[in-house]
Tab-separated table of C-alpha atoms in Angstrom:
chain	number	residue	atom	x	y	z
A	1	MET	CA	11.550	3.512	48.153
A	2	ALA	CA	9.041	0.667	48.359
A	3	SER	CA	6.191	0.557	50.862
A	4	PHE	CA	4.121	-2.360	52.172
A	5	VAL	CA	0.529	-2.578	53.459
A	6	LYS	CA	-1.177	-5.540	55.088
A	7	THR	CA	-4.590	-6.246	53.554
A	8	GLU	CA	-7.737	-7.329	55.405
A	9	ASN	CA	-7.314	-10.964	54.349
A	10	GLY	CA	-3.749	-11.107	55.677
A	11	ASN	CA	-1.873	-10.642	52.390
A	12	VAL	CA	0.841	-8.062	51.839
A	13	ARG	CA	0.535	-5.412	49.114
A	14	ALA	CA	3.810	-3.918	47.878
A	15	PHE	CA	4.034	-0.461	46.300
A	16	VAL	CA	6.923	0.813	44.208
A	17	TYR	CA	7.305	4.218	42.615
A	18	MET	CA	8.916	5.719	39.548
A	19	VAL	CA	8.808	8.947	37.559
A	20	LYS	CA	7.285	8.824	34.078
A	21	HIS	CA	6.787	11.915	31.889
A	22	GLY	CA	7.388	14.154	34.901
A	23	ARG	CA	4.781	12.421	37.058
A	24	VAL	CA	5.133	9.893	39.849
A	25	ALA	CA	3.612	6.546	38.904
A	26	ARG	CA	2.781	3.871	41.458
A	27	ILE	CA	2.846	0.147	40.671
A	28	SER	CA	1.617	-2.440	43.143
A	29	LYS	CA	1.342	-6.187	43.542
A	30	THR	CA	-0.116	-8.411	46.284
A	31	PHE	CA	1.638	-11.402	47.876
A	32	LYS	CA	0.766	-13.914	50.567
A	33	ARG	CA	4.105	-13.467	52.339
A	34	LYS	CA	5.913	-10.236	53.138
A	35	LYS	CA	9.258	-11.767	52.082
A	36	ASP	CA	7.895	-12.379	48.587
A	37	ALA	CA	6.664	-8.791	48.467
A	38	GLU	CA	10.072	-7.510	49.564
A	39	ASP	CA	11.856	-9.653	46.977
A	40	TRP	CA	9.580	-8.361	44.228
A	41	ALA	CA	10.076	-4.743	45.266
A	42	PHE	CA	13.858	-5.190	45.463
A	43	THR	CA	13.974	-6.784	41.980
A	44	PHE	CA	11.837	-3.972	40.618
A	45	GLU	CA	14.081	-1.252	41.995
A	46	VAL	CA	17.235	-2.953	40.720
A	47	ALA	CA	15.725	-3.154	37.243
A	48	ARG	CA	14.560	0.463	37.427
A	49	ASN	CA	18.008	1.664	38.426
A	50	SER	CA	19.545	-0.290	35.527
A	51	GLY	CA	17.556	1.780	33.017
A	52	GLN	CA	14.657	-0.527	32.199
A	53	ASP	CA	11.342	1.151	31.348
A	54	LEU	CA	9.256	-0.607	33.969
A	55	PHE	CA	6.289	1.718	33.650
A	56	THR	CA	5.809	0.697	30.019
A	57	ARG	CA	6.332	-2.963	30.932
A	58	GLN	CA	3.152	-2.813	33.026
A	59	SER	CA	1.073	-1.345	30.182
A	60	LYS	CA	-1.146	-3.449	27.942
A	61	PHE	CA	0.671	-4.191	24.703
A	62	SER	CA	-2.323	-2.967	22.670
A	63	GLU	CA	-2.204	0.386	24.481
A	64	PHE	CA	1.545	0.631	23.947
A	65	TYR	CA	1.041	-0.133	20.246
A	66	ASP	CA	-1.499	2.692	19.913
A	67	TRP	CA	0.881	5.081	21.686
A	68	TRP	CA	3.777	3.987	19.442
A	69	VAL	CA	1.744	4.602	16.279
A	70	ARG	CA	0.504	8.032	17.378
A	71	ASN	CA	3.732	9.362	18.865
A	72	VAL	CA	6.530	7.583	16.986
A	73	LYS	CA	5.419	6.306	13.583
A	74	ARG	CA	3.226	9.348	12.867
A	75	GLN	CA	6.362	11.378	12.199
A	76	ASP	CA	8.174	8.663	10.229
A	77	VAL	CA	5.707	7.455	7.595
A	78	LYS	CA	3.397	8.763	4.888
A	79	GLU	CA	-0.196	9.551	5.769
A	80	SER	CA	-1.500	6.458	3.974
A	81	THR	CA	0.926	4.208	5.894
A	82	TYR	CA	-0.028	5.909	9.167
A	83	VAL	CA	-3.704	5.168	8.502
A	84	HIS	CA	-2.737	1.558	7.745
A	85	TYR	CA	-0.899	1.309	11.087
A	86	ARG	CA	-3.885	2.766	12.932
A	87	GLN	CA	-6.174	0.179	11.338
A	88	TYR	CA	-3.898	-2.577	12.620
A	89	GLY	CA	-4.631	-1.321	16.152
A	90	LYS	CA	-7.971	-3.153	16.317
A	91	ARG	CA	-6.279	-6.354	15.207
A	92	VAL	CA	-3.571	-5.924	17.850
A	93	ALA	CA	-6.207	-5.393	20.553
A	94	THR	CA	-8.045	-8.547	19.485
A	95	MET	CA	-4.973	-10.751	19.147
A	96	PHE	CA	-3.034	-9.642	22.219
A	97	GLY	CA	-6.037	-8.990	24.469
A	98	GLY	CA	-4.965	-8.210	28.030
A	99	TYR	CA	-1.308	-9.192	27.606
A	100	LYS	CA	1.123	-6.633	28.998
A	101	VAL	CA	4.371	-5.501	27.413
A	102	SER	CA	6.144	-7.506	30.120
A	103	ASP	CA	4.343	-10.648	28.885
A	104	MET	CA	5.822	-10.398	25.407
A	105	ASN	CA	8.203	-13.229	24.562
A	106	HIS	CA	9.075	-15.271	21.489
A	107	ALA	CA	6.966	-18.323	22.360
A	108	LEU	CA	3.817	-16.334	23.135
A	109	VAL	CA	3.978	-14.058	20.088
A	110	GLN	CA	4.775	-16.971	17.763
A	111	GLN	CA	1.800	-18.909	19.127
A	112	LEU	CA	-0.541	-15.952	18.596
A	113	PHE	CA	0.637	-15.445	15.010
A	114	ASP	CA	0.346	-19.169	14.287
A	115	GLU	CA	-3.274	-19.080	15.469
A	116	TYR	CA	-3.900	-15.993	13.347
A	117	GLY	CA	-2.348	-17.750	10.359
A	118	GLU	CA	-4.890	-20.574	10.559
A	119	THR	CA	-7.508	-18.262	9.026
A	120	HIS	CA	-5.358	-15.787	7.096
A	121	SER	CA	-2.955	-15.938	4.162
A	122	GLN	CA	0.798	-15.987	4.697
A	123	LYS	CA	1.081	-12.605	2.978
A	124	THR	CA	-1.437	-11.070	5.381
A	125	VAL	CA	0.304	-12.620	8.391
A	126	HIS	CA	3.720	-11.455	7.172
A	127	GLU	CA	2.581	-7.851	6.674
A	128	PHE	CA	0.909	-7.740	10.083
A	129	ALA	CA	3.864	-9.396	11.823
A	130	THR	CA	6.280	-6.895	10.272
A	131	VAL	CA	4.426	-4.007	11.905
A	132	VAL	CA	4.104	-5.722	15.283
A	133	LYS	CA	7.797	-6.666	15.291
A	134	ALA	CA	8.728	-3.043	14.579
A	135	CYS	CA	6.718	-2.010	17.647
A	136	ILE	CA	8.435	-4.660	19.778
A	137	LYS	CA	11.842	-3.497	18.531
A	138	TYR	CA	10.984	0.003	19.756
A	139	ALA	CA	10.031	-1.439	23.155
A	140	VAL	CA	13.465	-3.094	23.234
A	141	GLY	CA	15.084	0.213	22.374
A	142	ILE	CA	13.499	2.073	25.298
A	143	GLY	CA	14.227	-0.732	27.773
A	144	ALA	CA	10.675	-2.031	28.186
A	145	ILE	CA	11.723	-5.411	26.735
A	146	GLN	CA	15.236	-6.616	27.498
A	147	VAL	CA	16.076	-8.862	24.514
A	148	ASP	CA	15.252	-8.452	20.827
A	149	TRP	CA	13.898	-11.829	19.689
A	150	THR	CA	11.778	-10.537	16.812
A	151	HIS	CA	14.029	-12.199	14.204
A	152	LEU	CA	12.807	-15.564	15.519
A	153	ILE	CA	9.155	-14.871	14.666
A	154	LYS	CA	7.997	-16.704	11.531
A	155	ALA	CA	4.902	-15.812	9.523
A	156	HIS	CA	2.849	-18.905	8.769
A	157	GLY	CA	-0.465	-18.782	6.964
A	158	THR	CA	-2.849	-20.519	4.630
A	159	LEU	CA	-2.314	-20.691	0.871
A	160	VAL	CA	-4.916	-18.648	-0.967
A	161	LYS	CA	-5.633	-18.262	-4.649
A	162	LYS	CA	-3.833	-15.272	-6.120
A	163	ARG	CA	-6.289	-12.439	-6.865
A	164	ASN	CA	-3.998	-10.313	-9.043
A	165	LEU	CA	-3.749	-12.877	-11.809
A	166	ALA	CA	-1.770	-11.944	-14.943
A	167	LEU	CA	-3.737	-12.739	-18.080
A	168	SER	CA	-2.138	-14.637	-20.949
A	169	ILE	CA	-1.423	-12.900	-24.257
A	170	THR	CA	-4.494	-14.529	-25.802
A	171	GLU	CA	-6.675	-13.476	-22.864
A	172	MET	CA	-5.259	-9.952	-22.899
A	173	LYS	CA	-6.008	-9.601	-26.632
A	174	LYS	CA	-9.576	-10.777	-26.064
A	175	LEU	CA	-10.115	-8.199	-23.314
A	176	ARG	CA	-8.560	-5.419	-25.411
A	177	GLU	CA	-10.754	-6.233	-28.407
A	178	TYR	CA	-13.855	-6.078	-26.218
A	179	CYS	CA	-12.807	-2.703	-24.779
A	180	PHE	CA	-12.124	-1.220	-28.208
A	181	GLU	CA	-15.550	-2.415	-29.355
A	182	HIS	CA	-17.112	-0.718	-26.311
A	183	ALA	CA	-14.912	2.375	-26.336
A	184	ASP	CA	-18.008	4.531	-25.744
A	185	GLU	CA	-18.007	3.150	-22.183
A	186	GLU	CA	-15.523	5.132	-20.134
A	187	PHE	CA	-14.566	2.193	-17.951
A	188	CYS	CA	-13.385	0.280	-21.029
A	189	LEU	CA	-10.922	3.107	-21.676
A	190	PHE	CA	-9.795	2.779	-18.063
A	191	ILE	CA	-9.056	-0.911	-18.716
A	192	LEU	CA	-7.201	-0.182	-21.963
A	193	LEU	CA	-5.023	2.412	-20.237
A	194	ALA	CA	-4.283	0.012	-17.362
A	195	LEU	CA	-3.262	-2.753	-19.772
A	196	GLU	CA	-1.110	-0.491	-21.917
A	197	SER	CA	0.561	1.634	-19.229
A	198	GLY	CA	0.829	-0.670	-16.213
A	199	LEU	CA	-0.192	2.221	-13.957
A	200	ARG	CA	-1.625	1.555	-10.505
A	201	ARG	CA	-5.320	2.215	-9.983
A	202	GLY	CA	-4.669	5.294	-7.847
A	203	GLU	CA	-2.224	6.665	-10.434
A	204	ILE	CA	-4.849	6.401	-13.200
A	205	LEU	CA	-7.461	8.086	-11.009
A	206	GLY	CA	-4.953	10.860	-10.277
A	207	LEU	CA	-4.496	11.800	-13.958
A	208	THR	CA	-5.534	15.213	-15.281
A	209	PRO	CA	-5.508	16.396	-18.943
A	210	ASP	CA	-2.171	18.126	-18.253
A	211	ASN	CA	-0.639	14.690	-17.585
A	212	LEU	CA	-1.194	13.591	-21.195
A	213	ARG	CA	1.647	14.945	-23.348
A	214	GLU	CA	2.807	14.442	-26.929
A	215	ASP	CA	6.573	14.744	-27.438
A	216	ASP	CA	8.038	14.263	-30.933
A	217	GLY	CA	5.540	11.568	-31.818
A	218	ASP	CA	5.805	9.908	-28.407
A	219	TYR	CA	2.582	9.673	-26.410
A	220	LEU	CA	3.359	10.106	-22.712
A	221	VAL	CA	1.326	9.625	-19.569
A	222	GLN	CA	2.941	11.658	-16.794
A	223	VAL	CA	2.441	10.118	-13.358
A	224	ARG	CA	2.478	12.878	-10.736
A	225	HIS	CA	-0.334	12.041	-8.317
A	226	SER	CA	-2.144	9.015	-6.902
A	227	LYS	CA	-5.546	8.775	-5.248
A	228	SER	CA	-6.333	6.501	-2.319
A	229	PRO	CA	-9.649	5.473	-0.742
A	230	HIS	CA	-8.084	5.868	2.700
A	231	VAL	CA	-6.360	9.283	2.690
A	232	LYS	CA	-6.758	12.656	1.008
A	233	SER	CA	-3.081	12.926	0.144
A	234	LEU	CA	-2.219	12.643	-3.562
A	235	SER	CA	1.406	11.703	-2.942
A	236	LEU	CA	2.916	8.835	-4.920
A	237	LYS	CA	3.903	5.506	-3.388
A	238	THR	CA	7.655	6.009	-3.953
A	239	LYS	CA	10.005	8.597	-5.487
A	240	GLN	CA	10.436	6.289	-8.474
A	241	ALA	CA	6.662	6.348	-9.018
A	242	ARG	CA	7.033	9.850	-10.485
A	243	ARG	CA	7.625	8.952	-14.124
A	244	ASP	CA	6.567	9.338	-17.749
A	245	VAL	CA	5.126	6.226	-19.388
A	246	SER	CA	4.768	5.947	-23.161
A	247	ILE	CA	1.686	4.269	-24.634
A	248	GLY	CA	0.210	3.746	-28.094
A	249	GLY	CA	-1.325	6.699	-29.895
A	250	LYS	CA	-4.737	5.040	-30.312
A	251	VAL	CA	-5.404	4.581	-26.591
A	252	PHE	CA	-3.749	7.929	-25.816
A	253	LYS	CA	-6.121	9.866	-28.093
A	254	MET	CA	-9.184	8.015	-26.803
A	255	VAL	CA	-8.302	8.806	-23.188
A	256	LYS	CA	-7.484	12.407	-24.056
A	257	ALA	CA	-10.983	12.793	-25.539
A	258	ILE	CA	-12.713	11.808	-22.280
A	259	PRO	CA	-14.680	14.770	-20.843
A	260	VAL	CA	-12.907	16.131	-17.783
A	261	LYS	CA	-14.769	15.658	-14.533
A	262	GLN	CA	-15.879	18.533	-12.343
A	263	ASP	CA	-12.967	17.950	-9.973
A	264	GLY	CA	-10.460	18.270	-12.838
A	265	TYR	CA	-9.561	14.583	-13.189
A	266	ILE	CA	-10.028	12.401	-16.269
A	267	PHE	CA	-11.632	9.385	-14.590
A	268	ALA	CA	-14.315	9.286	-11.893
A	269	GLU	CA	-13.413	7.527	-8.651
A	270	ASP	CA	-16.554	5.325	-8.729
A	271	GLY	CA	-16.018	4.541	-5.064
A	272	PHE	CA	-12.675	2.887	-5.916
A	273	HIS	CA	-14.680	-0.181	-7.023
A	274	GLN	CA	-12.906	-0.681	-10.353
A	275	SER	CA	-12.028	-4.327	-9.646
A	276	GLU	CA	-15.691	-5.068	-8.942
A	277	MET	CA	-16.627	-3.270	-12.195
A	278	LEU	CA	-14.128	-5.435	-14.080
A	279	LYS	CA	-15.596	-8.712	-12.804
A	280	PRO	CA	-18.761	-8.900	-14.982
A	281	ILE	CA	-16.735	-8.078	-18.117
A	282	LEU	CA	-14.336	-10.945	-17.439
A	283	GLU	CA	-17.265	-13.278	-16.768
A	284	GLU	CA	-18.949	-12.266	-20.023
A	285	LEU	CA	-15.737	-12.987	-21.944
A	286	ASP	CA	-15.128	-16.235	-20.023
A	287	LEU	CA	-11.759	-14.939	-18.835
A	288	PRO	CA	-10.043	-15.766	-15.515
A	289	ALA	CA	-11.001	-13.593	-12.559
A	290	THR	CA	-8.456	-10.883	-11.785
A	291	THR	CA	-8.260	-7.332	-10.468
A	292	ILE	CA	-7.177	-3.927	-11.745
A	293	HIS	CA	-3.783	-4.631	-10.212
A	294	GLY	CA	-3.859	-7.877	-12.161
A	295	LEU	CA	-3.972	-5.789	-15.343
A	296	ARG	CA	-0.779	-4.095	-14.151
A	297	ASP	CA	0.768	-7.555	-13.670
A	298	THR	CA	-0.462	-8.488	-17.143
A	299	ASN	CA	1.321	-5.460	-18.585
A	300	ALA	CA	4.614	-6.388	-16.889
A	301	SER	CA	4.351	-10.057	-17.840
A	302	PHE	CA	3.560	-9.193	-21.467
A	303	LEU	CA	6.553	-6.857	-21.737
A	304	PHE	CA	8.856	-9.525	-20.307
A	305	SER	CA	7.472	-12.087	-22.750
A	306	GLN	CA	8.347	-9.753	-25.631
A	307	GLY	CA	11.955	-9.338	-24.530
A	308	ILE	CA	11.748	-5.879	-22.960
A	309	ASP	CA	14.643	-5.619	-20.475
A	310	ILE	CA	14.025	-5.542	-16.748
A	311	VAL	CA	15.379	-2.019	-16.246
A	312	SER	CA	12.876	-0.552	-18.711
A	313	VAL	CA	9.987	-2.527	-17.226
A	314	SER	CA	10.962	-1.509	-13.697
A	315	GLN	CA	11.056	2.164	-14.665
A	316	ARG	CA	7.674	1.953	-16.412
A	317	LEU	CA	6.111	0.309	-13.357
A	318	GLY	CA	7.624	2.869	-10.985
A	319	HIS	CA	9.169	0.247	-8.726
A	320	ALA	CA	11.527	1.377	-5.982
A	321	ASN	CA	14.181	-1.062	-7.206
A	322	ILE	CA	14.745	-3.822	-9.754
A	323	ASN	CA	14.456	-6.560	-7.101
A	324	ILE	CA	10.743	-5.801	-6.800
A	325	THR	CA	10.361	-6.128	-10.566
A	326	GLN	CA	12.111	-9.493	-10.684
A	327	GLN	CA	9.180	-11.191	-9.009
A	328	TYR	CA	7.321	-10.891	-12.314
A	329	TYR	CA	9.795	-13.223	-13.994
A	330	ILE	CA	8.187	-16.196	-12.308
A	331	GLN	CA	4.840	-15.225	-13.821
A	332	LEU	CA	5.740	-15.186	-17.537
A	333	MET	CA	2.929	-15.475	-20.045
A	334	PRO	CA	1.986	-19.153	-20.619
A	335	GLU	CA	2.715	-18.851	-24.336
A	336	LYS	CA	6.220	-17.544	-23.610
A	337	LYS	CA	6.874	-20.277	-21.052
A	338	HIS	CA	5.881	-22.979	-23.532
A	339	ALA	CA	8.148	-21.427	-26.166
A	340	GLN	CA	11.035	-21.328	-23.717
A	341	ASP	CA	10.444	-24.955	-22.701
A	342	GLY	CA	10.570	-25.934	-26.376
A	343	ARG	CA	13.759	-23.965	-26.860
A	344	VAL	CA	15.369	-25.750	-23.884
A	345	ARG	CA	14.501	-29.148	-25.403
A	346	GLU	CA	15.988	-28.052	-28.718
A	347	LEU	CA	19.236	-27.012	-27.070
A	348	PHE	CA	19.687	-30.439	-25.468
A	349	ASP	CA	18.659	-32.250	-28.656
A	350	LEU	CA	21.482	-30.466	-30.476
A	351	LEU	CA	24.140	-31.724	-28.047
């Protein structure tokens, strides 16, 4: 039942009540006229009786997001993903400021993401928006927001230069030759293994001597663990990431000869700064700037250019499905693209 109190300046303050988590919560609002206060209280009680979560509606969206991450997503996602969601909390607080859950609507959220996209890449905006929309969908599910309009939100952003650039065959050969010449430097063996296996950085750092196996002349790297700079868990990114990847005997034997570190792993973590360690080598060789993940892309692109089928490449990369692997088709090695363009011209010339 609502109650009303006249304030010292002649306004009317309305109070409404509801039970939340076993406790009585009071929500109030001040009006100049008592009729307006009564109308607001009546509308509130009708909505409450229809099952809407009005207590949550009055909460700041940033606070609701934090609660959703801690109490809902914590049980649904891997530890690394949970940490990622928690990190987004600061961004949510900055972007949505003092807006309440009840303030959330398509126009407002789209405007905020458009402003965010003015200084961030489309990929960054898309990833952030996906998480926020999942939180809003949950609010819809519990009745705090009445209509699900998240499908209307579009992620716009600036175009940025791709960091994970796939090297050409010529560039890859040049980098490999350098690393073989400097094989006494452990990081060069890290690069060679990345180029030849296509493993993720964390998967290489998670290798132990037991993960290097010879099987009837086949040299296998068994991927069973992955290290992350954010969490202690060694779990792999997906179920498909658990795999055996064959590589050449030369690189295999060189990696196998690396002295095992005190913690039992082959390679040192080096603060997870491998991409920064790669930069001066690329500069010395006058090669395009890329990252350790770019070496993984180089591996996939090279295999495609040599006619290796998509299923095999997908399995080697440990992708969750072939659709993820297909994105590499648009990044074929330049030499292969030129050859294919020439072949297309030949086909039409023969008509």
